[in-house]
mmCIF file of C-alpha atoms in Angstrom:
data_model
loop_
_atom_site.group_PDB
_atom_site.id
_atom_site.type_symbol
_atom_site.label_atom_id
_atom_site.label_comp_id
_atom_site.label_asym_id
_atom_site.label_seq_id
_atom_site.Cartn_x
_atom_site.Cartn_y
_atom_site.Cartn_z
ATOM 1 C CA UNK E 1 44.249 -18.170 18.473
ATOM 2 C CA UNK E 2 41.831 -19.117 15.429
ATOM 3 C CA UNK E 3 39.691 -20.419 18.367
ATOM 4 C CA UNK E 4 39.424 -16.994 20.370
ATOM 5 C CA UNK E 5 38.911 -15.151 16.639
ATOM 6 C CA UNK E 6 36.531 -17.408 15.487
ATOM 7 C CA UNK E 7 34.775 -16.702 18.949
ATOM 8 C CA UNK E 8 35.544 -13.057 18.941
ATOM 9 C CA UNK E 9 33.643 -12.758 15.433
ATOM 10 C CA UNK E 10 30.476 -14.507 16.767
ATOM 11 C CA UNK E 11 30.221 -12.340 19.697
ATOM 12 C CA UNK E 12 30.923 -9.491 18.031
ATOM 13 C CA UNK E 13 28.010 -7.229 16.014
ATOM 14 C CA UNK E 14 27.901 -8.192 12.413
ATOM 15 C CA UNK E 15 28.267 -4.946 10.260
ATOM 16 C CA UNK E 16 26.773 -4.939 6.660
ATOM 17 C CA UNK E 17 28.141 -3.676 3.850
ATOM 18 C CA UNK E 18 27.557 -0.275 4.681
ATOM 19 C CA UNK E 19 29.342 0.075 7.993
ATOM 20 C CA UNK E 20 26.152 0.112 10.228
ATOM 21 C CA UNK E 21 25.781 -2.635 12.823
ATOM 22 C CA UNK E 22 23.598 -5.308 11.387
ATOM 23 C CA UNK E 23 21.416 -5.054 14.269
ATOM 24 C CA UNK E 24 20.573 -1.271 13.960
ATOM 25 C CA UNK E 25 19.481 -1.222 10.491
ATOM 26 C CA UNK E 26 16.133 -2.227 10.860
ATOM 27 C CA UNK E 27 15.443 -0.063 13.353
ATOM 28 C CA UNK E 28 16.848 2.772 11.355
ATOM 29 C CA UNK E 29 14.644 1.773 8.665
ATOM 30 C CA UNK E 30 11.742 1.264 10.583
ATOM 31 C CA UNK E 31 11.815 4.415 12.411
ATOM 32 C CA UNK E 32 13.537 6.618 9.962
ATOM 33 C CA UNK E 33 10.896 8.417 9.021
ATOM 34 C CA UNK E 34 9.228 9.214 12.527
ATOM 35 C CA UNK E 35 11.506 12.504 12.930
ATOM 36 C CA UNK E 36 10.643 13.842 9.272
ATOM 37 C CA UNK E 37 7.015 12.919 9.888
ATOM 38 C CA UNK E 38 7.432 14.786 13.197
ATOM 39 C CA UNK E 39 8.657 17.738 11.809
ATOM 40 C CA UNK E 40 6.392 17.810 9.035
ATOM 41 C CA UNK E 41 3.755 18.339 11.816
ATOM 42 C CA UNK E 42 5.492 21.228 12.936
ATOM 43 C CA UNK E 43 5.967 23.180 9.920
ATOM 44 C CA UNK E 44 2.058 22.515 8.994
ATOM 45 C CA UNK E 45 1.444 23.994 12.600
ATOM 46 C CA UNK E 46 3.474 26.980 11.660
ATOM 47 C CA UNK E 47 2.546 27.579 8.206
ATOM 48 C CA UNK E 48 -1.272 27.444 8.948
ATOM 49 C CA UNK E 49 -3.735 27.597 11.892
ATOM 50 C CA UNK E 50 -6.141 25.198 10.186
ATOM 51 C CA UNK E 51 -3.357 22.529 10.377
ATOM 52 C CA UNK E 52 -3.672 21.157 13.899
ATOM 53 C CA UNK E 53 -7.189 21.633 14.411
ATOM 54 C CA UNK E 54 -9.172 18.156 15.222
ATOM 55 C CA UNK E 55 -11.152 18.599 11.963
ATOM 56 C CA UNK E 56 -8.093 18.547 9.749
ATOM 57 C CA UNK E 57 -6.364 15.890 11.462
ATOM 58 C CA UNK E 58 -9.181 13.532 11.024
ATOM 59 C CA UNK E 59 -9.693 14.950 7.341
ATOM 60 C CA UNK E 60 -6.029 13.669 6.843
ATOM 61 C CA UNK E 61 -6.204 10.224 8.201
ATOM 62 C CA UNK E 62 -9.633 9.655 6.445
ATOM 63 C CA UNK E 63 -7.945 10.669 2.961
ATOM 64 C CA UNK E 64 -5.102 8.271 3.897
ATOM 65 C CA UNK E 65 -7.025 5.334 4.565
ATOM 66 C CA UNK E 66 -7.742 4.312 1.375
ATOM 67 C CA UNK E 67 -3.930 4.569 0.215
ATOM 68 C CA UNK E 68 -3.239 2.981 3.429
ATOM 69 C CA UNK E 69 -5.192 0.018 2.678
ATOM 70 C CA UNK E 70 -3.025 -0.417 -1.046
ATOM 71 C CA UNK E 71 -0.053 0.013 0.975
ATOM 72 C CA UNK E 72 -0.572 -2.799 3.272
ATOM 73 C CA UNK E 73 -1.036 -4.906 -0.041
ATOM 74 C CA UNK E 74 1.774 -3.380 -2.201
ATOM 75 C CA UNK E 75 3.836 -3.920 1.025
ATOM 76 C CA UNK E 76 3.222 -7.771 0.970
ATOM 77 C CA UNK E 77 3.884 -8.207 -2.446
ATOM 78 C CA UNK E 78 7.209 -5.755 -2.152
ATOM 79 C CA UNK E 79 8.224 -7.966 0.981
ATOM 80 C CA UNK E 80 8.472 -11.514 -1.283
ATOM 81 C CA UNK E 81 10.695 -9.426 -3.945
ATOM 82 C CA UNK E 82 7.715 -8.554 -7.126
ATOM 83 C CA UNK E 83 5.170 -5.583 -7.794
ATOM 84 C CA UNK E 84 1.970 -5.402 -8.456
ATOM 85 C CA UNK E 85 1.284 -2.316 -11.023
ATOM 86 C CA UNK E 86 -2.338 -3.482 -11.124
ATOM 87 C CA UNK E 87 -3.671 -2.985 -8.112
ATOM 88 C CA UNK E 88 -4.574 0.746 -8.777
ATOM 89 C CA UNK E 89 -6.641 -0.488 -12.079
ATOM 90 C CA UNK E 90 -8.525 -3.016 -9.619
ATOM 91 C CA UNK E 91 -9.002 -0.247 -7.451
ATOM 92 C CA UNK E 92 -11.124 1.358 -9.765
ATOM 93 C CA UNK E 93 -12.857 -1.697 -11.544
ATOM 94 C CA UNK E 94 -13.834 -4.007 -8.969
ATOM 95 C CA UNK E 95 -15.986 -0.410 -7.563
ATOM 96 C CA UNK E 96 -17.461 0.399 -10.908
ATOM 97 C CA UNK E 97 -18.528 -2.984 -11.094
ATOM 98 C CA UNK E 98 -20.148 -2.558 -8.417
ATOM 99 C CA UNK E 99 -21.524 0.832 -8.835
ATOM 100 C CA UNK E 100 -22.906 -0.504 -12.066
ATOM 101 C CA UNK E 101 -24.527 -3.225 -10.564
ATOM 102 C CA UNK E 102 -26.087 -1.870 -7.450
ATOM 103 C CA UNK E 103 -27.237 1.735 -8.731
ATOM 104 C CA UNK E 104 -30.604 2.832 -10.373
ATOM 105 C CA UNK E 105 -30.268 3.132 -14.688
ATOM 106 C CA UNK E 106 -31.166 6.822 -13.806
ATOM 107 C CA UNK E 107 -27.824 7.668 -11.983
ATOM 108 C CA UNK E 108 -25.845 5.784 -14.113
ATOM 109 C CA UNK E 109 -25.800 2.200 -13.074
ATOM 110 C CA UNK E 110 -27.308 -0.724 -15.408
ATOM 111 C CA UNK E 111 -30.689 -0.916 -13.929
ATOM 112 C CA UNK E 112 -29.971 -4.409 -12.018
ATOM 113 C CA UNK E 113 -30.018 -2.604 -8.661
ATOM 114 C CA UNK E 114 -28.407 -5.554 -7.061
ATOM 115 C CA UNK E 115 -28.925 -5.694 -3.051
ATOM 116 C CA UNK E 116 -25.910 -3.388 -1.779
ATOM 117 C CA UNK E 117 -24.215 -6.462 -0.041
ATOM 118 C CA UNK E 118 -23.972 -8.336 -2.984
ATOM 119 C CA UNK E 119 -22.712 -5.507 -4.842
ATOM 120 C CA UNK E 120 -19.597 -5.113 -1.942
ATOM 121 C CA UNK E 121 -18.990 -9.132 -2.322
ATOM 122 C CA UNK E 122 -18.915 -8.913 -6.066
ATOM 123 C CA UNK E 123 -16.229 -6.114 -6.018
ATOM 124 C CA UNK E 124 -14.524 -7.810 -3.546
ATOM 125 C CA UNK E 125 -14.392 -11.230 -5.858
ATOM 126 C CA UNK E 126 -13.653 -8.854 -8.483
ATOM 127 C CA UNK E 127 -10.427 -8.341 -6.340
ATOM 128 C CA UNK E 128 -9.804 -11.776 -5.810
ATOM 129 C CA UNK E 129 -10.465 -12.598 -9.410
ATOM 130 C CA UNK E 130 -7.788 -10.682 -11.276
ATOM 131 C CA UNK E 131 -5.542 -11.212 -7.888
ATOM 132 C CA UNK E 132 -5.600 -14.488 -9.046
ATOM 133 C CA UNK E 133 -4.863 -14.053 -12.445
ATOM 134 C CA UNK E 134 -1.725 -12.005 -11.501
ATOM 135 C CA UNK E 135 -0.750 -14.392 -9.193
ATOM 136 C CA UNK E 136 -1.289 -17.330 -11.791
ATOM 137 C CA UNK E 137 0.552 -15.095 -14.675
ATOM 138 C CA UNK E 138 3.581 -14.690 -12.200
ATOM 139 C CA UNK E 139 3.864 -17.118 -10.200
ATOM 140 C CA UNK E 140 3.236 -20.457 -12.510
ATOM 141 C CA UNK E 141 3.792 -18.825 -15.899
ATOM 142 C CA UNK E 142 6.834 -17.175 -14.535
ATOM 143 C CA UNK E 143 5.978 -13.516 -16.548
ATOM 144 C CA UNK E 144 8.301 -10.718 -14.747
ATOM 145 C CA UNK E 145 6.049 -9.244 -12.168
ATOM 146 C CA UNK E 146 6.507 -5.592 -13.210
ATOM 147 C CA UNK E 147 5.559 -6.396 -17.356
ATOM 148 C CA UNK E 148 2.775 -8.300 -16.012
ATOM 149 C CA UNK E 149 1.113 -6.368 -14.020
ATOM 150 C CA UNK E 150 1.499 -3.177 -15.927
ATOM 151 C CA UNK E 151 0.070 -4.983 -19.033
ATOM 152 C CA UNK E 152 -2.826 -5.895 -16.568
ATOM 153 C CA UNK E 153 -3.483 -2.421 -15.292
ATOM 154 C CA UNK E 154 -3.635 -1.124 -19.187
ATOM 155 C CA UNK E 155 -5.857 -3.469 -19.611
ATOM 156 C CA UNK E 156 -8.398 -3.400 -16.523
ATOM 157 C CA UNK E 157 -7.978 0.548 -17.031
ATOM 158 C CA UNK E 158 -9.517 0.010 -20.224
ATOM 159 C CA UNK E 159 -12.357 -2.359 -19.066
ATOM 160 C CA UNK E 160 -13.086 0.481 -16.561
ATOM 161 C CA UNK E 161 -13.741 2.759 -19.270
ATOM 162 C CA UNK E 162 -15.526 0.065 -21.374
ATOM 163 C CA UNK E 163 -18.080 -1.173 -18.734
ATOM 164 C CA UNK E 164 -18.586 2.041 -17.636
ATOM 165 C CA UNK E 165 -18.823 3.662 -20.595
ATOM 166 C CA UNK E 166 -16.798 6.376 -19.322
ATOM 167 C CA UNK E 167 -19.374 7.805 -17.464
ATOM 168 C CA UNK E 168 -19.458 9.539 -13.627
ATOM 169 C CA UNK E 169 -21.746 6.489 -11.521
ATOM 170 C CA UNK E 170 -23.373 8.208 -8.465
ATOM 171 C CA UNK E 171 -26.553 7.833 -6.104
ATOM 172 C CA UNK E 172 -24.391 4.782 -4.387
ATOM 173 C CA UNK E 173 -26.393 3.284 -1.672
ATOM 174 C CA UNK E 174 -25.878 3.977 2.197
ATOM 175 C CA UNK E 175 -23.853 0.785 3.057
ATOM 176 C CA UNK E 176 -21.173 1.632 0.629
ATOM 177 C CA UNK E 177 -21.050 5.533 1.716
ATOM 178 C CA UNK E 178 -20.510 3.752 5.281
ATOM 179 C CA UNK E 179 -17.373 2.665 3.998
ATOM 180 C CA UNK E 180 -16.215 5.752 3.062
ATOM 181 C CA UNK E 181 -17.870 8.412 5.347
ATOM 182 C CA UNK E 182 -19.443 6.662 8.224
ATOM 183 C CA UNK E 183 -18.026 7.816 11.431
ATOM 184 C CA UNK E 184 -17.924 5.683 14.917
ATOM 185 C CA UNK E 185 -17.352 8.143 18.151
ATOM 186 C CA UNK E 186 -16.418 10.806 15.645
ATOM 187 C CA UNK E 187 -13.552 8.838 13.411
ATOM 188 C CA UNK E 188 -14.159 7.520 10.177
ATOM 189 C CA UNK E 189 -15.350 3.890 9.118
ATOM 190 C CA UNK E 190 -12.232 3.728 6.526
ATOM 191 C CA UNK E 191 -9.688 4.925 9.431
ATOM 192 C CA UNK E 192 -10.780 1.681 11.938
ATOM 193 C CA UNK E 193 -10.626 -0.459 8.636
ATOM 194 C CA UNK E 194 -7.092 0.915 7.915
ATOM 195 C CA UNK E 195 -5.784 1.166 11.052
ATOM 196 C CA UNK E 196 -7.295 -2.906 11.950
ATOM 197 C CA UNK E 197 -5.311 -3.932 8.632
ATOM 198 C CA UNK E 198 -2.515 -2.513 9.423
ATOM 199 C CA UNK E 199 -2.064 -4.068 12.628
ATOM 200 C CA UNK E 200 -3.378 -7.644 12.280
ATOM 201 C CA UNK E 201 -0.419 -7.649 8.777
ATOM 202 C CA UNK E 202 1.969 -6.167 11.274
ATOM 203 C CA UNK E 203 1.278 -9.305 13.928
ATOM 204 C CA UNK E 204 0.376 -11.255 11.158
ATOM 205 C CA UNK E 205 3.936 -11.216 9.796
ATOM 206 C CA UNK E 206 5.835 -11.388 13.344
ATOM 207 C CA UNK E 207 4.226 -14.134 14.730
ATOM 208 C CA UNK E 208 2.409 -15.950 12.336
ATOM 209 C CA UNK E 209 4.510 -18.825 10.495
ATOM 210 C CA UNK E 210 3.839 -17.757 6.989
ATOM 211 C CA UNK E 211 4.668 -14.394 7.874
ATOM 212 C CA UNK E 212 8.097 -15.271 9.017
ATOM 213 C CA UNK E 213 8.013 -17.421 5.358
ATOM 214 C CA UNK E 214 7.156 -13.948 3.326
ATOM 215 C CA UNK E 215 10.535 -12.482 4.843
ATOM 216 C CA UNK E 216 12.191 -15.763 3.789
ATOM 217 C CA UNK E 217 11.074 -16.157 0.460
ATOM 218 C CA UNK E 218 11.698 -11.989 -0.343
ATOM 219 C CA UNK E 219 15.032 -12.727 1.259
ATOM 220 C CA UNK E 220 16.134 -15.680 -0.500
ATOM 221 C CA UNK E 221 13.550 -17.962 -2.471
ATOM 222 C CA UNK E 222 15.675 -20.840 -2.749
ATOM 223 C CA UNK E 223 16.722 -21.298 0.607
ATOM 224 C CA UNK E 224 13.032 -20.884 1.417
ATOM 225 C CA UNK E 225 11.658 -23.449 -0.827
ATOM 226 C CA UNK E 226 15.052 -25.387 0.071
ATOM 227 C CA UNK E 227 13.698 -24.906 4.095
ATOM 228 C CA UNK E 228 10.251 -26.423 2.536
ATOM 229 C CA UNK E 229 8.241 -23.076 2.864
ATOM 230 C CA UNK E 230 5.843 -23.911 -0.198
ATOM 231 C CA UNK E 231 7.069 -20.768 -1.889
ATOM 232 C CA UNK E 232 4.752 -20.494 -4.795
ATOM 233 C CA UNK E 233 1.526 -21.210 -2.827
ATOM 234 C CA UNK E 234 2.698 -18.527 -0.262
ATOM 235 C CA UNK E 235 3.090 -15.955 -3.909
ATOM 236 C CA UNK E 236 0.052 -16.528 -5.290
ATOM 237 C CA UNK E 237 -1.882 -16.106 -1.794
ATOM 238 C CA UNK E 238 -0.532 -12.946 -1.628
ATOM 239 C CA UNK E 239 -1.404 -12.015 -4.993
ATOM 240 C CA UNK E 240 -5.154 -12.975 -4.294
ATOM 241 C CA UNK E 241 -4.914 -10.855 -0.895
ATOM 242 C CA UNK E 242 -3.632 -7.483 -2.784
ATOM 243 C CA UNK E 243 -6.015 -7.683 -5.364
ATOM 244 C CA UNK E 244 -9.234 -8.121 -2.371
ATOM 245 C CA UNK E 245 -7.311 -5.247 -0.661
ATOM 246 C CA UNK E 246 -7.475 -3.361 -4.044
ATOM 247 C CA UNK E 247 -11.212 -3.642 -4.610
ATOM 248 C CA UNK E 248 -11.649 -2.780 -0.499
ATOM 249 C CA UNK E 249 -9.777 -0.066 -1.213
ATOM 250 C CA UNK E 250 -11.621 1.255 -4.251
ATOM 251 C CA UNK E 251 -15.060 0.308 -2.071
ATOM 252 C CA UNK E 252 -13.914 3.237 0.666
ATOM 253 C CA UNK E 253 -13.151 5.720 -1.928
ATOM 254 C CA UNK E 254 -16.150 5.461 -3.873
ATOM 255 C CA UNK E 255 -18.020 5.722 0.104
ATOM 256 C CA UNK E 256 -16.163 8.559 0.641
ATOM 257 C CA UNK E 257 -16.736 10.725 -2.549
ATOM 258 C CA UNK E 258 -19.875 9.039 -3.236
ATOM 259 C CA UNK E 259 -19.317 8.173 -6.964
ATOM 260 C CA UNK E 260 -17.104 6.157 -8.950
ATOM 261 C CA UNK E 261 -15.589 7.681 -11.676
ATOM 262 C CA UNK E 262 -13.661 5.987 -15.032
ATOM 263 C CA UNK E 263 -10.513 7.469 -13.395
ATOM 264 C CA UNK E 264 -10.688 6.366 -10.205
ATOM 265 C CA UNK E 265 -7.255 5.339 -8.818
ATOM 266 C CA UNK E 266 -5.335 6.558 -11.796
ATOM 267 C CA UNK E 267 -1.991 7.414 -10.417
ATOM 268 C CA UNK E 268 -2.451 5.966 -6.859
ATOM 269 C CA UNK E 269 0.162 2.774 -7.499
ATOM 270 C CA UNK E 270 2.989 5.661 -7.360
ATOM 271 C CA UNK E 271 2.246 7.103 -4.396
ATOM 272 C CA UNK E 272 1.709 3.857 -3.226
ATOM 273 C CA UNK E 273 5.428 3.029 -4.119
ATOM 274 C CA UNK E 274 6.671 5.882 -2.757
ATOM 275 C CA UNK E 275 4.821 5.708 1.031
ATOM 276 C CA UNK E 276 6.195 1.360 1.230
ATOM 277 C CA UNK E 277 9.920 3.105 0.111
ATOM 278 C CA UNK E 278 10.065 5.944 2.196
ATOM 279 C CA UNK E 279 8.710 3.639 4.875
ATOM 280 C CA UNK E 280 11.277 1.456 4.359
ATOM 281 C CA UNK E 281 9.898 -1.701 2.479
ATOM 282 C CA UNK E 282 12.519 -3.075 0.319
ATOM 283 C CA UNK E 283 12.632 -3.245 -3.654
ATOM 284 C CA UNK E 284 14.447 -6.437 -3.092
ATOM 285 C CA UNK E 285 12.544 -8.111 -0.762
ATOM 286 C CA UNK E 286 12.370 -9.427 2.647
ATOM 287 C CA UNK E 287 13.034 -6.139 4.698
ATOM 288 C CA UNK E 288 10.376 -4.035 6.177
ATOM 289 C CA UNK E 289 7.539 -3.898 8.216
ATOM 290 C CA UNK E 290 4.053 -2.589 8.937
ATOM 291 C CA UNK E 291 4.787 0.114 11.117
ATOM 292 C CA UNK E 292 7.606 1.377 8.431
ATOM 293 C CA UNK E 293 4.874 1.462 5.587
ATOM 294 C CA UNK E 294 1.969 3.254 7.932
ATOM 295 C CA UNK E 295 4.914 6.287 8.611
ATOM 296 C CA UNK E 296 5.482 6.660 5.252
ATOM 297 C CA UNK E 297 2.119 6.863 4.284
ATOM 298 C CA UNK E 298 0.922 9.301 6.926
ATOM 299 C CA UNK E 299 4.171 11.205 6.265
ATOM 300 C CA UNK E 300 2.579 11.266 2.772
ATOM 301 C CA UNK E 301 -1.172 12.718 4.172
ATOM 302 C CA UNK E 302 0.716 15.479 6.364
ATOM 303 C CA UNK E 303 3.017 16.841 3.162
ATOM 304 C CA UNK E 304 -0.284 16.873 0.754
ATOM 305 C CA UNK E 305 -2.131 18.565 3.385
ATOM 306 C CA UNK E 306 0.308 21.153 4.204
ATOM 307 C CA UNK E 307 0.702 22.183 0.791
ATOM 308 C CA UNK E 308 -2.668 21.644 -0.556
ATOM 309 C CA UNK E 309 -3.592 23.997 2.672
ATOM 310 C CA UNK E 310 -0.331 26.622 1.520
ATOM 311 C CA UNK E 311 -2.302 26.531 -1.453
ATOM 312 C CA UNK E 312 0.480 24.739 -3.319
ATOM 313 C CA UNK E 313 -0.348 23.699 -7.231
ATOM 314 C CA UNK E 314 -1.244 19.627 -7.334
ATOM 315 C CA UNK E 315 1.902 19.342 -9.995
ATOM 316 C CA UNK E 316 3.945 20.744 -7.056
ATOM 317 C CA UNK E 317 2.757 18.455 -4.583
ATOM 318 C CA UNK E 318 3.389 15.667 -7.359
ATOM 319 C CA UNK E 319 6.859 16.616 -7.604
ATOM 320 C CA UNK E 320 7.720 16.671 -4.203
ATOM 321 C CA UNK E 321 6.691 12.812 -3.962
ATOM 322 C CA UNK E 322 8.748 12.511 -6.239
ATOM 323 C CA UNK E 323 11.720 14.006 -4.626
ATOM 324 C CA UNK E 324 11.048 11.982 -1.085
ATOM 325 C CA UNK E 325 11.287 8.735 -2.911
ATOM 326 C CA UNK E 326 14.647 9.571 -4.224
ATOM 327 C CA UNK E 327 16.115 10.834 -1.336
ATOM 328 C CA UNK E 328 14.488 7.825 0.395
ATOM 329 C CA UNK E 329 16.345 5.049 -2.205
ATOM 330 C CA UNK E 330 19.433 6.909 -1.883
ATOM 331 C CA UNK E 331 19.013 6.506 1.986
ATOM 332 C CA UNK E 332 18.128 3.202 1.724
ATOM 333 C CA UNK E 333 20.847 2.570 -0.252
ATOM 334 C CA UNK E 334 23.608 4.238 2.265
ATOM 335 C CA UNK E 335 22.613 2.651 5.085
ATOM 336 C CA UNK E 336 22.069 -1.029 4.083
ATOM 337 C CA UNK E 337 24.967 -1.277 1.765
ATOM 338 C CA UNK E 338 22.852 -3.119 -1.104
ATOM 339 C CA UNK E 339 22.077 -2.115 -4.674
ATOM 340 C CA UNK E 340 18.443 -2.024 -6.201
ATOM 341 C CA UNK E 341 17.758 -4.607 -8.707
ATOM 342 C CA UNK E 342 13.726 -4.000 -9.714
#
């Protein structure tokens, strides 16, 4: 009899704590959001004529791309159980650095006018740079990742305004507006960059073995290290890759606007937050995936476009993120049964 139950319970789906079938949950969480995002098409199609038309749409995913990039970064570091705060202050450094660097003294820059390449792999080892530090900070000082990184993006905010004087850097060379508004067979530079990231992470963390060892150490770090997954070298990669990301990132916005400014990425680590929740990357770790993340941030683009286009005030649209990452933790929460510790 304890035979057949003990065989019976094997067989059997495990349910989790919150009565759905183990199996189903992350596909619930991985395609939750496709119907909302679905429907949010459909009321933009109704609510405006403008919505649907090929020039939007593409307006839409370009705008996204550079919050898509942070995502796939914030996602990574979400997935082994920490935050990084800082990645929207590196966002906006590592370009100004650049800017600085690689623009004329009579638009702003410091009169090194640095070849254009060199200005791209300097923000990009800006990236890396403070990536490292965070990862160093949190990983071998063992500093909690949220204090840490929100004393870092004080700080690099600051340095943005300090190097920069707090001054508008524009006349940014061609190679860097490719970034941001180059366009191959009519789609933008930043949406093949975004979309190419978002799929080699998404492989990346299927098939790859260190993938598999980010959902192992977000699940359970002990058992990971315990499995000999070298836990802390896997951390502080990751912590180098977001802050690259970050400075990429920062790169494709300055392309696209075709300044930096000493604001640049204020704000963006929220929304960043909310597109990984609502996509269904966990606050505890280990659950999630690519594709989750890229729904939530295009769900994300389609709401700010629809109300930007209903002529909706930006403290409205600001509001309603916040109200689709609550009702996203509160479905997160129902269906997997789990409380949220961060």
């Amino acid at each position: 009899m304890s035979a057949h139950t003990s065989t019976s319970a094997s067989v059997l789906p495990r349910r989790e704590r919150g009565g759905w079938p183990a199996a189903a949950v992350p596909f619930f969480r991985n395609f939750a959001l496709v119907p909302a995002l679905i429907a949010a098409v459909v009321v933009g199609a109704l609510l405006n004529d403008r919505f649907l038309t090929a020039r939007n749409l593409i307006n839409v995913l370009q705008q996204s791309s550079e919050l898509a990039v942070i995502v796939v970064a914030l996602s990574l570091v979400l997935l082994v159980g920490r935050i990084d705060l800082s990645l929207e202050s590196t966002f906006g450094l590592s370009a100004m650095v650049a800017a600085l660097l690689v623009v004329p003294a009579a638009t702003g820059g410091y009169g090194v006018e640095l070849n254009p390449v060199l200005g791209i792999l300097v923000a990009l080892g800006v990236g890396v740079a403070f990536g490292a530090v965070n990862g160093g900070l949190i990983v071998y000082l063992k500093l909690n990742a949220f204090v840490a990184t929100l004393a870092m993006m004080i700080l690099l905010r600051g340095l943005v305004l300090g190097v920069g004087s707090g001054k508008t850097v524009f006349g940014l060379p061609d190679v860097i507006l490719w970034l941001g508004s180059g366009s191959v067979l009519g789609i933008p530079v930043s949406v093949y960059i975004a979309g190419i990231l978002f799929l080699s992470v998404g492989v990346f963390l299927r098939y790859h073995r260190i993938g598999r060892a980010i959902y192992a150490i977000g699940g359970n770090p002990d058992a990971a290290r315990a499995a000999g997954i070298r836990v802390q070298r896997v951390l502080f990669g990751i912590f180098v890759f977001g802050g690259a990301m970050a400075a990429l990132a920062g790169l494709m916005q300055a392309g696209r606007l075709g300044a930096v400014t000493a604001v640049q990425g204020q704000n963006l680590i929220f929304t960043a937050v909310a597109a990984s929740v609502i996509g269904g990357i966990s606050l505890n770790g280990g659950r999630g995936s690519m594709f989750g993340a890229l729904t939530g941030v295009l769900t994300l683009g389609v709401v700010s476009n629809v109300l930007t286009l209903s002529q909706v005030p930006s403290f409205w649209i600001d509001a309603a993120y916040g109200v689709i990452i609550l009702v996203a933790l509160i479905m997160s929460r129902l269906t997997s049964g789990e409380g949220q510790t961060m």
